[in-house]
Amino acid sequence: MKYQPTIGLEVHAELKTQTKMFCDSLNDPNEKHPNTNVCPICVGHPGTLPTINKTAVESVLKVGMALSGDIPQFSKFDRKNYFYPDLPKGYQISQYDLPLVFGGVLNGVRLRRVHLEEDTGRLMHTEDSPSISGSQASLVDFNRAGVPLMELVTEPDIKNAEQAVEFARELQLVLRYLGVSDADMEKGQMRIEANVSLAADGGMGTKVEVKNINSFKAVHDAIEYEIKRQTEHLEKGEKIIQETRGWDANKGKTVSQRKKEEAHDYRYFPEPDLPPLDVSKFDLSRLKEEVPELPKEKRIRFAKEYGLTPEQADILTRNRWQAEYFEESASELLSETEKPDYNSLFNYLTSDLFGLMAEADLSIKEIKIDAENFADLVKLVSQGKISSRVAKDVLKKMFETGLDPTQIVEGEGLSQISDGGELESTAKKILEANPSAVADYKKGKGNALQFLIGKAMAELKGRGNPGMLQEIFKKLIG
Ligand code: ADP
Ligand code: MG
């Protein structure tokens, strides 16, 4: 019997705000000292009152707009009651029946809702925690307690592990384009729960929720594993139990954690310490304007406007600022040349510049080369003013100094030598020194010509015009 998988995702993302969701404590994911960014509100002292972080609400509204969701007039916060040592208040402020966003769609997957809540603290089970009565104690760090957390829930529209990964990657990109979250899965800034069920008749089977998914690979592997595990059970005629399982990346397995709790277990009720949210009071038109062109549209436009392949467009749009850098450089090419060489711009950007950035561990926003100078470098090559070999060195210098390429080329005498006389005398010298290569070439070995050109190039410190050198060698050898 063949079973069809059905998958729905629940995605949490920590929002990039200055302060926490309901207090003025700093929201600093890089704070290494435990329990530094805490205050009586986020550690749940009695008698304290929460206030709503406006930027966090606006961030979720923007996500809703970007994903074509419906923004209701009213929204509210609710208490979700449960005990866990990382939850100092004994409840989490979340949203139950009136989330900030209803519906929406991404990658063809329908969204059910997007709501706002607060993150929990972090438990640490480390070797160096004290030992109490002979057993290792766990420590708790409340720096993360109360950090704004967005939760997005999809409809069960996903059919396989690959589609789930694609969805998660696209969502991460959208959150980054919007600037609302860094959404780094390895840092726990984006966390995914996958609900997986199998059914033979196109209906819906019993779902299992998988938690602890901390990377895109884990999204894929955990879903594949669950599909396999459930298939094996069903084939043996066994029932699937509705439960929560945890992905153990080391063992490559899901492990039962608990039988699934129901909403009523949490005793949700409207948060009495917060007023209902009058969403219509937010400046929705400004928020809409702040939603940038999204990756999907950018990909299509880049391919069309710059004559790039879908793969090239995809590479450029994986980062909003890199895409903008490309576009800014491209507009500089347009202003001077008749037919701008966008392909060459793409190559210098994605292989050479991105390579230097990776080596130096710098982002496009941190480098010294501006888009105009970068475009100038590409122009120098396409106009034959410098050789592509010299271009690499010039780029390196630009990267170190931020100087404009013409200045570097002139200052260091790097312009391409296209002077026939000079090239010819170099070629003659090389021919005399390499008679065996000449003989090889005459025997029809094409490589020999490349070898000779290479020698001449080395002699000219990479500045020779390679096209002219080739012609000259051919002519001289006859
Ligand atoms: P719960 O009440 O257990 O939280 P929901 O119906 O609210 O379950 O759905 C939670 C998530 O599980 C959603 O992402 C939803 O798409 C997904 N889901 C619901 N039913 C199924 C199913 N049969 N198979 C896979 N995923 C499902
Ligand atoms: Mg939740």
Coordinates of C-alpha atoms and ligand atoms in Angstrom, one line a residue:
M1 CA 0.0 0.0 0.0
K2 CA 1.2 3.5 -0.9
Y3 CA 0.8 6.2 1.7
Q4 CA 0.7 9.9 0.9
P5 CA 2.4 12.2 3.4
T6 CA 0.8 15.4 4.6
I7 CA 2.9 18.1 6.3
G8 CA 2.1 21.3 8.1
L9 CA 4.8 23.5 9.6
E10 CA 4.8 25.7 12.7
V11 CA 7.7 28.2 12.5
H12 CA 8.9 30.4 15.3
A13 CA 11.2 33.4 14.6
E14 CA 12.8 35.7 17.1
L15 CA 12.2 39.3 16.0
K16 CA 15.1 41.8 15.8
T17 CA 13.9 44.5 18.1
Q18 CA 15.9 46.8 20.4
T19 CA 14.0 45.7 23.5
K20 CA 11.9 42.7 24.6
M21 CA 8.2 42.1 23.9
F22 CA 6.7 43.5 27.0
C23 CA 9.5 45.4 28.8
D24 CA 12.6 47.6 28.3
S25 CA 15.2 44.9 28.8
L26 CA 17.5 44.6 25.8
N27 CA 16.9 42.1 23.2
D28 CA 20.5 41.1 22.5
P29 CA 20.9 37.6 21.1
N30 CA 24.7 38.0 21.4
E31 CA 24.7 38.6 25.1
K32 CA 26.9 35.8 26.5
H33 CA 26.6 36.6 30.3
P34 CA 23.5 34.9 31.6
N35 CA 20.7 36.8 33.3
T36 CA 22.1 40.2 32.2
N37 CA 19.2 41.5 30.1
V38 CA 16.5 40.9 32.6
C39 CA 14.1 43.0 34.7
P40 CA 11.2 42.4 37.1
I41 CA 8.8 42.3 34.2
C42 CA 10.4 39.6 32.1
V43 CA 11.3 37.4 35.1
G44 CA 7.7 37.6 36.2
H45 CA 7.9 39.4 39.5
P46 CA 4.4 39.9 41.0
G47 CA 2.9 43.3 40.6
T48 CA 4.7 44.2 37.4
L49 CA 2.9 45.2 34.3
P50 CA 3.7 44.4 30.6
T51 CA 3.6 47.0 27.8
I52 CA 3.4 46.0 24.2
N53 CA 6.4 46.5 21.9
K54 CA 5.1 48.4 18.9
T55 CA 8.0 47.5 16.6
A56 CA 7.3 43.8 17.3
V57 CA 3.7 44.2 16.3
E58 CA 4.7 46.2 13.2
S59 CA 7.1 43.5 12.2
V60 CA 4.4 40.8 12.3
L61 CA 2.0 43.1 10.4
K62 CA 4.7 43.5 7.7
V63 CA 5.2 39.8 7.5
G64 CA 1.4 39.5 7.0
M65 CA 1.4 42.0 4.3
A66 CA 4.4 40.5 2.5
L67 CA 2.7 37.1 2.5
S68 CA -0.8 38.4 1.4
G69 CA -2.4 37.6 4.7
D70 CA -5.5 39.4 6.1
I71 CA -4.9 42.0 8.9
P72 CA -7.9 42.2 11.2
Q73 CA -9.0 45.4 12.8
F74 CA -8.7 44.0 16.3
S75 CA -6.3 41.6 17.9
K76 CA -5.5 40.7 21.4
F77 CA -3.0 38.8 23.6
D78 CA -3.9 35.7 25.6
R79 CA -2.2 33.8 28.4
K80 CA -1.1 30.3 27.7
N81 CA -0.6 28.7 31.1
Y82 CA 1.9 26.0 31.8
F83 CA 4.9 25.3 34.0
Y84 CA 8.4 24.9 32.9
P85 CA 11.6 26.1 34.6
D86 CA 12.5 28.3 31.6
L87 CA 9.1 30.2 32.0
P88 CA 9.4 32.4 35.1
K89 CA 5.9 33.7 35.0
G90 CA 4.2 30.3 34.8
Y91 CA 2.5 31.4 31.6
Q92 CA 3.5 32.7 28.2
I93 CA 1.8 35.7 26.7
S94 CA 0.7 34.6 23.3
Q95 CA -2.3 35.0 20.9
Y96 CA -5.1 32.5 20.7
D97 CA -8.2 33.3 18.7
L98 CA -7.4 36.8 17.4
P99 CA -3.9 36.6 15.9
L100 CA -2.3 39.6 14.1
V101 CA -2.5 37.9 10.7
F102 CA -5.0 35.4 9.2
G103 CA -4.3 33.4 6.1
G104 CA -1.7 34.2 3.5
V105 CA 0.4 32.1 1.1
L106 CA 4.1 31.4 0.5
N107 CA 5.5 29.1 -2.2
G108 CA 2.0 27.9 -2.9
V109 CA 1.5 26.8 0.7
R110 CA -1.4 28.4 2.4
L111 CA -0.8 30.0 5.8
R112 CA -3.3 29.6 8.6
R113 CA -2.1 32.5 10.8
V114 CA 0.8 34.5 12.1
H115 CA 0.8 35.6 15.7
L116 CA 3.1 37.2 18.3
E117 CA 4.2 35.8 21.6
E118 CA 7.2 35.9 23.9
D119 CA 10.2 33.6 24.0
T120 CA 11.1 31.5 27.0
G121 CA 14.4 31.5 28.9
R122 CA 17.1 29.0 28.1
L123 CA 18.0 25.9 30.2
M124 CA 21.5 24.8 30.3
H125 CA 22.6 21.3 31.2
T126 CA 26.3 21.9 31.3
E127 CA 29.2 19.9 32.7
D128 CA 30.2 22.9 34.9
S129 CA 26.9 23.4 36.6
P130 CA 27.0 22.6 40.3
S131 CA 26.2 19.2 41.6
I132 CA 23.4 18.9 44.1
S133 CA 23.0 15.8 46.2
G134 CA 25.2 14.0 43.7
S135 CA 23.3 14.9 40.6
Q136 CA 24.1 17.6 38.1
A137 CA 21.9 20.7 38.4
S138 CA 20.6 22.5 35.3
L139 CA 21.0 26.3 35.0
V140 CA 18.6 28.8 33.6
D141 CA 19.4 32.0 31.7
F142 CA 16.5 34.4 31.3
N143 CA 18.2 36.7 28.7
R144 CA 15.9 35.2 26.1
A145 CA 12.8 35.3 28.3
G146 CA 10.4 37.8 26.8
V147 CA 12.1 38.2 23.5
P148 CA 9.5 38.8 20.8
L149 CA 8.6 35.7 19.0
M150 CA 6.6 35.4 15.8
E151 CA 4.8 32.1 15.2
L152 CA 3.6 31.2 11.7
V153 CA 1.4 28.2 11.1
T154 CA 0.8 26.7 7.7
E155 CA -2.1 24.7 6.4
P156 CA -1.2 21.0 5.9
D157 CA -0.4 21.7 2.2
I158 CA 3.1 20.3 2.0
K159 CA 3.7 17.0 0.4
N160 CA 7.3 16.0 1.0
A161 CA 10.5 16.9 2.8
E162 CA 12.0 18.8 -0.1
Q163 CA 9.0 21.1 -0.3
A164 CA 9.2 21.7 3.4
V165 CA 12.8 22.8 3.1
E166 CA 12.1 25.1 0.2
F167 CA 9.3 26.7 2.1
A168 CA 11.5 27.2 5.2
R169 CA 14.3 28.7 3.1
E170 CA 12.0 31.1 1.3
L171 CA 10.4 32.1 4.6
Q172 CA 13.9 32.8 6.1
L173 CA 14.7 34.9 3.1
V174 CA 11.4 36.9 3.3
L175 CA 12.1 37.6 7.0
R176 CA 15.6 38.8 6.2
Y177 CA 14.4 41.0 3.3
L178 CA 11.9 42.5 5.7
G179 CA 14.6 43.0 8.2
V180 CA 12.4 41.7 11.0
S181 CA 14.5 38.7 12.0
D182 CA 17.9 37.3 11.2
A183 CA 16.2 33.9 11.2
D184 CA 19.4 31.9 11.6
M185 CA 18.3 28.3 12.3
E186 CA 21.7 27.3 13.8
K187 CA 21.4 30.1 16.3
G188 CA 17.8 29.2 17.2
Q189 CA 16.5 32.4 15.8
M190 CA 14.2 30.4 13.5
R191 CA 12.8 27.1 14.9
I192 CA 10.6 24.7 13.1
E193 CA 8.1 22.1 14.1
A194 CA 6.9 19.7 11.5
N195 CA 3.5 18.0 11.7
V196 CA 3.6 14.8 9.6
S197 CA 0.8 12.4 8.9
L198 CA 0.3 9.6 6.3
A199 CA -2.9 8.5 4.7
A200 CA -3.7 5.9 2.0
D201 CA -6.9 7.4 0.6
G202 CA -6.0 11.0 0.1
G203 CA -7.6 11.7 3.5
M204 CA -5.8 12.8 6.6
G205 CA -4.0 10.5 8.9
T206 CA -3.1 11.0 12.6
K207 CA -0.4 13.6 12.8
V208 CA 2.8 13.5 14.7
E209 CA 4.5 16.8 15.7
V210 CA 8.3 16.8 15.5
K211 CA 10.2 19.4 17.6
N212 CA 13.9 20.2 18.0
I213 CA 14.6 20.9 14.4
N214 CA 17.6 23.2 14.3
S215 CA 18.8 23.3 10.7
F216 CA 17.4 23.0 7.1
K217 CA 19.0 19.6 6.9
A218 CA 17.2 18.6 10.1
V219 CA 13.9 19.7 8.5
H220 CA 14.5 17.4 5.6
D221 CA 15.9 14.4 7.6
A222 CA 13.3 14.6 10.4
I223 CA 10.4 14.5 7.9
E224 CA 11.9 11.7 5.8
Y225 CA 12.5 9.7 9.0
E226 CA 8.9 10.3 10.2
I227 CA 7.5 9.2 6.8
K228 CA 9.5 6.1 6.9
R229 CA 8.7 5.3 10.6
Q230 CA 5.0 5.8 10.1
T231 CA 4.9 3.9 6.9
E232 CA 6.5 0.9 8.7
H233 CA 3.9 1.1 11.4
L234 CA 1.0 1.3 9.0
E235 CA 2.3 -1.5 6.9
K236 CA 2.3 -3.7 10.0
G237 CA -1.3 -2.7 10.6
E238 CA -0.5 -0.6 13.6
K239 CA -2.1 2.7 14.5
I240 CA -0.1 6.0 14.6
I241 CA -0.4 7.6 18.0
Q242 CA -0.9 11.4 18.1
E243 CA 2.2 12.6 19.9
T244 CA 5.0 15.0 20.1
R245 CA 8.4 13.6 19.1
G246 CA 11.9 15.2 19.2
W247 CA 14.4 15.0 16.4
D248 CA 17.7 13.7 17.6
A249 CA 20.2 14.8 14.9
N250 CA 23.0 12.7 16.3
K251 CA 21.0 9.5 16.1
G252 CA 19.1 10.5 13.0
K253 CA 15.8 9.5 14.7
T254 CA 12.7 11.0 16.2
V255 CA 12.1 10.1 19.8
S256 CA 8.7 10.2 21.6
Q257 CA 8.5 13.1 24.0
R258 CA 4.9 13.2 25.2
K259 CA 1.4 12.5 24.1
K260 CA 0.0 15.6 22.3
E261 CA -1.5 18.2 24.6
E262 CA -4.7 19.9 23.6
A263 CA -5.4 23.7 23.6
H264 CA -7.7 23.3 26.7
D265 CA -4.8 22.0 28.7
Y266 CA -3.3 25.5 28.6
R267 CA -6.3 27.3 30.0
Y268 CA -5.9 30.1 27.5
F269 CA -7.7 33.3 28.6
P270 CA -7.4 36.9 27.5
E271 CA -4.3 38.6 29.0
P272 CA -5.8 40.8 31.7
D273 CA -2.8 43.1 32.0
L274 CA -2.9 44.2 28.3
P275 CA -5.5 46.2 26.4
P276 CA -6.9 44.7 23.2
L277 CA -4.9 45.8 20.2
D278 CA -6.6 48.3 17.9
V279 CA -4.7 47.3 14.8
S280 CA -6.5 50.0 12.7
K281 CA -4.5 52.6 14.8
F282 CA -1.3 51.4 13.3
D283 CA 0.1 53.3 10.3
L284 CA -0.7 50.4 7.9
S285 CA 0.0 52.4 4.7
R286 CA 3.5 53.3 6.0
L287 CA 4.1 49.6 6.9
K288 CA 3.0 48.6 3.4
E289 CA 5.5 51.0 1.9
E290 CA 8.2 49.5 4.0
V291 CA 7.7 46.1 2.5
P292 CA 10.5 45.8 -0.1
E293 CA 10.4 43.9 -3.4
L294 CA 10.3 40.3 -2.3
P295 CA 12.8 37.6 -3.4
K296 CA 10.3 35.9 -5.7
E297 CA 9.6 39.0 -7.7
K298 CA 13.2 40.1 -7.6
R299 CA 14.3 36.7 -9.0
I300 CA 12.0 37.0 -12.0
R301 CA 12.8 40.6 -12.6
F302 CA 16.6 40.1 -12.4
A303 CA 16.5 37.2 -14.9
K304 CA 14.4 39.3 -17.4
E305 CA 16.0 42.7 -16.9
Y306 CA 19.7 41.5 -16.9
G307 CA 19.4 38.5 -19.2
L308 CA 20.5 36.1 -16.4
T309 CA 19.7 32.5 -16.0
P310 CA 17.2 31.5 -13.2
E311 CA 20.2 30.1 -11.3
Q312 CA 22.2 33.3 -11.5
A313 CA 19.1 35.4 -10.5
D314 CA 18.7 33.0 -7.6
I315 CA 22.2 33.4 -6.4
L316 CA 22.0 37.2 -6.5
T317 CA 18.7 37.4 -4.6
R318 CA 19.7 35.1 -1.8
N319 CA 20.7 38.3 0.0
R320 CA 18.8 41.6 -0.4
W321 CA 21.8 43.8 0.0
Q322 CA 23.9 41.8 -2.5
A323 CA 21.0 42.0 -5.0
E324 CA 20.9 45.8 -4.5
Y325 CA 24.7 46.0 -4.9
F326 CA 24.4 44.1 -8.2
E327 CA 21.6 46.4 -9.3
E328 CA 23.5 49.6 -8.4
S329 CA 26.6 48.4 -10.2
A330 CA 24.5 47.3 -13.2
S331 CA 23.1 50.8 -13.5
E332 CA 26.7 52.2 -13.6
L333 CA 27.5 50.0 -16.5
L334 CA 24.4 51.2 -18.3
S335 CA 25.4 54.8 -18.1
E336 CA 28.6 54.4 -20.1
T337 CA 28.6 51.4 -22.4
E338 CA 26.3 50.6 -25.2
K339 CA 25.8 47.0 -24.4
P340 CA 26.5 46.4 -20.7
D341 CA 28.1 43.1 -19.8
Y342 CA 25.9 42.0 -17.0
N343 CA 27.2 38.5 -17.2
S344 CA 30.7 39.6 -16.5
L345 CA 29.4 41.8 -13.7
F346 CA 27.7 38.7 -12.3
N347 CA 30.9 36.7 -12.5
Y348 CA 33.2 39.3 -10.9
L349 CA 30.6 39.8 -8.1
T350 CA 29.7 36.2 -7.3
S351 CA 33.1 34.5 -7.7
D352 CA 35.7 37.2 -7.1
L353 CA 34.1 39.7 -4.7
F354 CA 32.1 37.2 -2.8
G355 CA 35.2 35.1 -2.5
L356 CA 37.2 38.0 -0.9
M357 CA 34.2 38.7 1.4
A358 CA 34.1 35.1 2.5
E359 CA 37.8 35.1 3.2
A360 CA 37.6 38.3 5.2
D361 CA 34.3 37.3 6.8
L362 CA 32.6 40.5 5.8
S363 CA 29.2 41.2 4.5
I364 CA 28.4 43.4 1.4
K365 CA 27.4 46.2 3.7
E366 CA 30.8 46.1 5.4
I367 CA 33.2 46.2 2.5
K368 CA 35.1 49.3 1.3
I369 CA 34.3 48.9 -2.4
D370 CA 31.3 50.9 -3.5
A371 CA 29.1 49.8 -6.4
E372 CA 30.3 52.5 -8.7
N373 CA 34.0 51.6 -8.3
F374 CA 33.1 47.9 -8.7
A375 CA 31.3 48.6 -12.0
D376 CA 34.4 50.6 -13.1
L377 CA 36.6 47.6 -12.6
V378 CA 34.3 45.5 -14.8
K379 CA 34.3 48.3 -17.4
L380 CA 38.1 48.4 -17.4
V381 CA 38.2 44.7 -18.3
S382 CA 35.5 44.8 -20.9
Q383 CA 37.1 47.8 -22.6
G384 CA 40.4 45.9 -22.7
K385 CA 42.2 48.4 -20.5
I386 CA 43.3 45.8 -18.1
S387 CA 43.6 42.0 -18.5
S388 CA 41.3 39.7 -16.5
R389 CA 44.4 38.5 -14.6
V390 CA 45.3 42.0 -13.6
A391 CA 41.7 42.7 -12.7
K392 CA 41.9 40.1 -9.9
D393 CA 44.9 41.9 -8.3
V394 CA 43.2 45.3 -8.7
L395 CA 40.1 44.0 -7.1
K396 CA 42.2 42.7 -4.1
K397 CA 43.7 46.2 -3.7
M398 CA 40.3 47.8 -4.0
F399 CA 39.1 45.4 -1.3
E400 CA 41.9 46.4 1.0
T401 CA 41.9 50.2 0.3
G402 CA 38.5 51.1 -1.2
L403 CA 40.4 53.0 -3.9
D404 CA 38.9 53.5 -7.3
P405 CA 40.3 51.0 -9.9
T406 CA 41.6 53.5 -12.4
Q407 CA 43.7 55.1 -9.7
I408 CA 45.2 51.7 -8.8
V409 CA 45.8 50.8 -12.4
E410 CA 47.5 54.1 -13.2
G411 CA 49.4 54.3 -9.9
E412 CA 50.9 50.8 -10.4
G413 CA 51.3 50.8 -14.2
L414 CA 49.0 47.9 -14.7
S415 CA 47.2 48.9 -17.8
Q416 CA 47.0 46.2 -20.5
I417 CA 49.7 46.2 -23.1
S418 CA 48.1 46.4 -26.5
D419 CA 51.1 47.8 -28.2
G420 CA 51.9 45.5 -31.1
G421 CA 55.6 46.2 -31.1
E422 CA 56.1 45.5 -27.5
L423 CA 54.0 42.3 -27.6
E424 CA 55.9 41.1 -30.6
S425 CA 59.3 41.6 -29.2
T426 CA 58.2 39.7 -26.0
A427 CA 56.8 36.9 -28.2
K428 CA 60.0 36.5 -30.1
K429 CA 62.0 36.2 -26.9
I430 CA 59.6 33.5 -25.7
L431 CA 59.8 31.6 -29.0
E432 CA 63.6 31.6 -28.9
A433 CA 63.7 30.3 -25.4
N434 CA 61.1 27.5 -26.0
P435 CA 61.9 25.7 -29.2
S436 CA 60.4 22.4 -28.1
A437 CA 57.0 24.1 -27.5
V438 CA 57.2 25.6 -31.0
A439 CA 57.9 22.1 -32.4
D440 CA 54.9 20.7 -30.5
Y441 CA 52.7 23.4 -31.9
K442 CA 53.8 22.6 -35.4
K443 CA 52.9 19.0 -34.7
G444 CA 49.4 20.2 -34.0
K445 CA 49.4 20.4 -30.2
G446 CA 47.1 23.2 -29.4
N447 CA 48.2 23.3 -25.8
A448 CA 51.6 24.4 -26.9
L449 CA 50.2 27.8 -28.0
Q450 CA 48.5 28.3 -24.6
F451 CA 51.9 27.5 -23.0
L452 CA 53.7 30.1 -25.1
I453 CA 51.0 32.7 -24.4
G454 CA 51.3 31.9 -20.7
K455 CA 55.1 32.4 -20.8
A456 CA 54.6 35.8 -22.5
M457 CA 52.0 36.8 -20.0
A458 CA 54.3 35.9 -17.1
E459 CA 57.0 38.0 -18.8
L460 CA 54.6 40.9 -19.1
K461 CA 53.4 40.5 -15.5
G462 CA 49.9 39.6 -16.6
R463 CA 49.5 42.8 -18.5
G464 CA 49.6 41.5 -22.1
N465 CA 46.5 41.6 -24.3
P466 CA 45.9 37.8 -24.6
G467 CA 43.9 38.1 -27.8
M468 CA 46.7 40.0 -29.5
L469 CA 49.4 37.7 -28.2
Q470 CA 47.6 34.8 -29.7
E471 CA 47.5 36.4 -33.1
I472 CA 51.1 37.4 -32.9
F473 CA 52.3 33.9 -31.9
K474 CA 50.3 32.3 -34.7
K475 CA 51.8 34.8 -37.2
L476 CA 55.4 34.4 -36.0
I477 CA 55.3 30.6 -36.0
G478 CA 53.6 30.7 -39.3
Ligands
ADP1 P1 -3.1 21.3 17.0 O1 -4.5 21.6 17.4 O2 -2.7 19.9 17.4 O3 -2.1 22.4 17.2 P2 -3.7 22.2 14.4 O4 -4.8 21.6 13.6 O5 -3.8 23.5 15.0 O6 -3.2 21.1 15.4 O7 -2.4 22.2 13.4 C1 -1.2 22.4 13.8 C2 -0.3 22.2 12.6 O8 -0.4 20.8 12.2 C3 -0.6 23.0 11.4 O9 0.6 23.4 10.8 C4 -1.4 22.1 10.5 O10 -1.2 22.4 9.2 C5 -0.8 20.8 10.8 N1 -1.7 19.7 10.6 C6 -3.0 19.6 11.0 N2 -3.4 18.4 10.7 C7 -2.5 17.7 10.1 C8 -2.3 16.4 9.5 N3 -3.3 15.5 9.5 N4 -1.1 16.1 9.0 C9 -0.1 16.9 9.0 N5 -0.2 18.1 9.5 C10 -1.3 18.5 10.0
MG2 MG 3.1 28.5 20.0

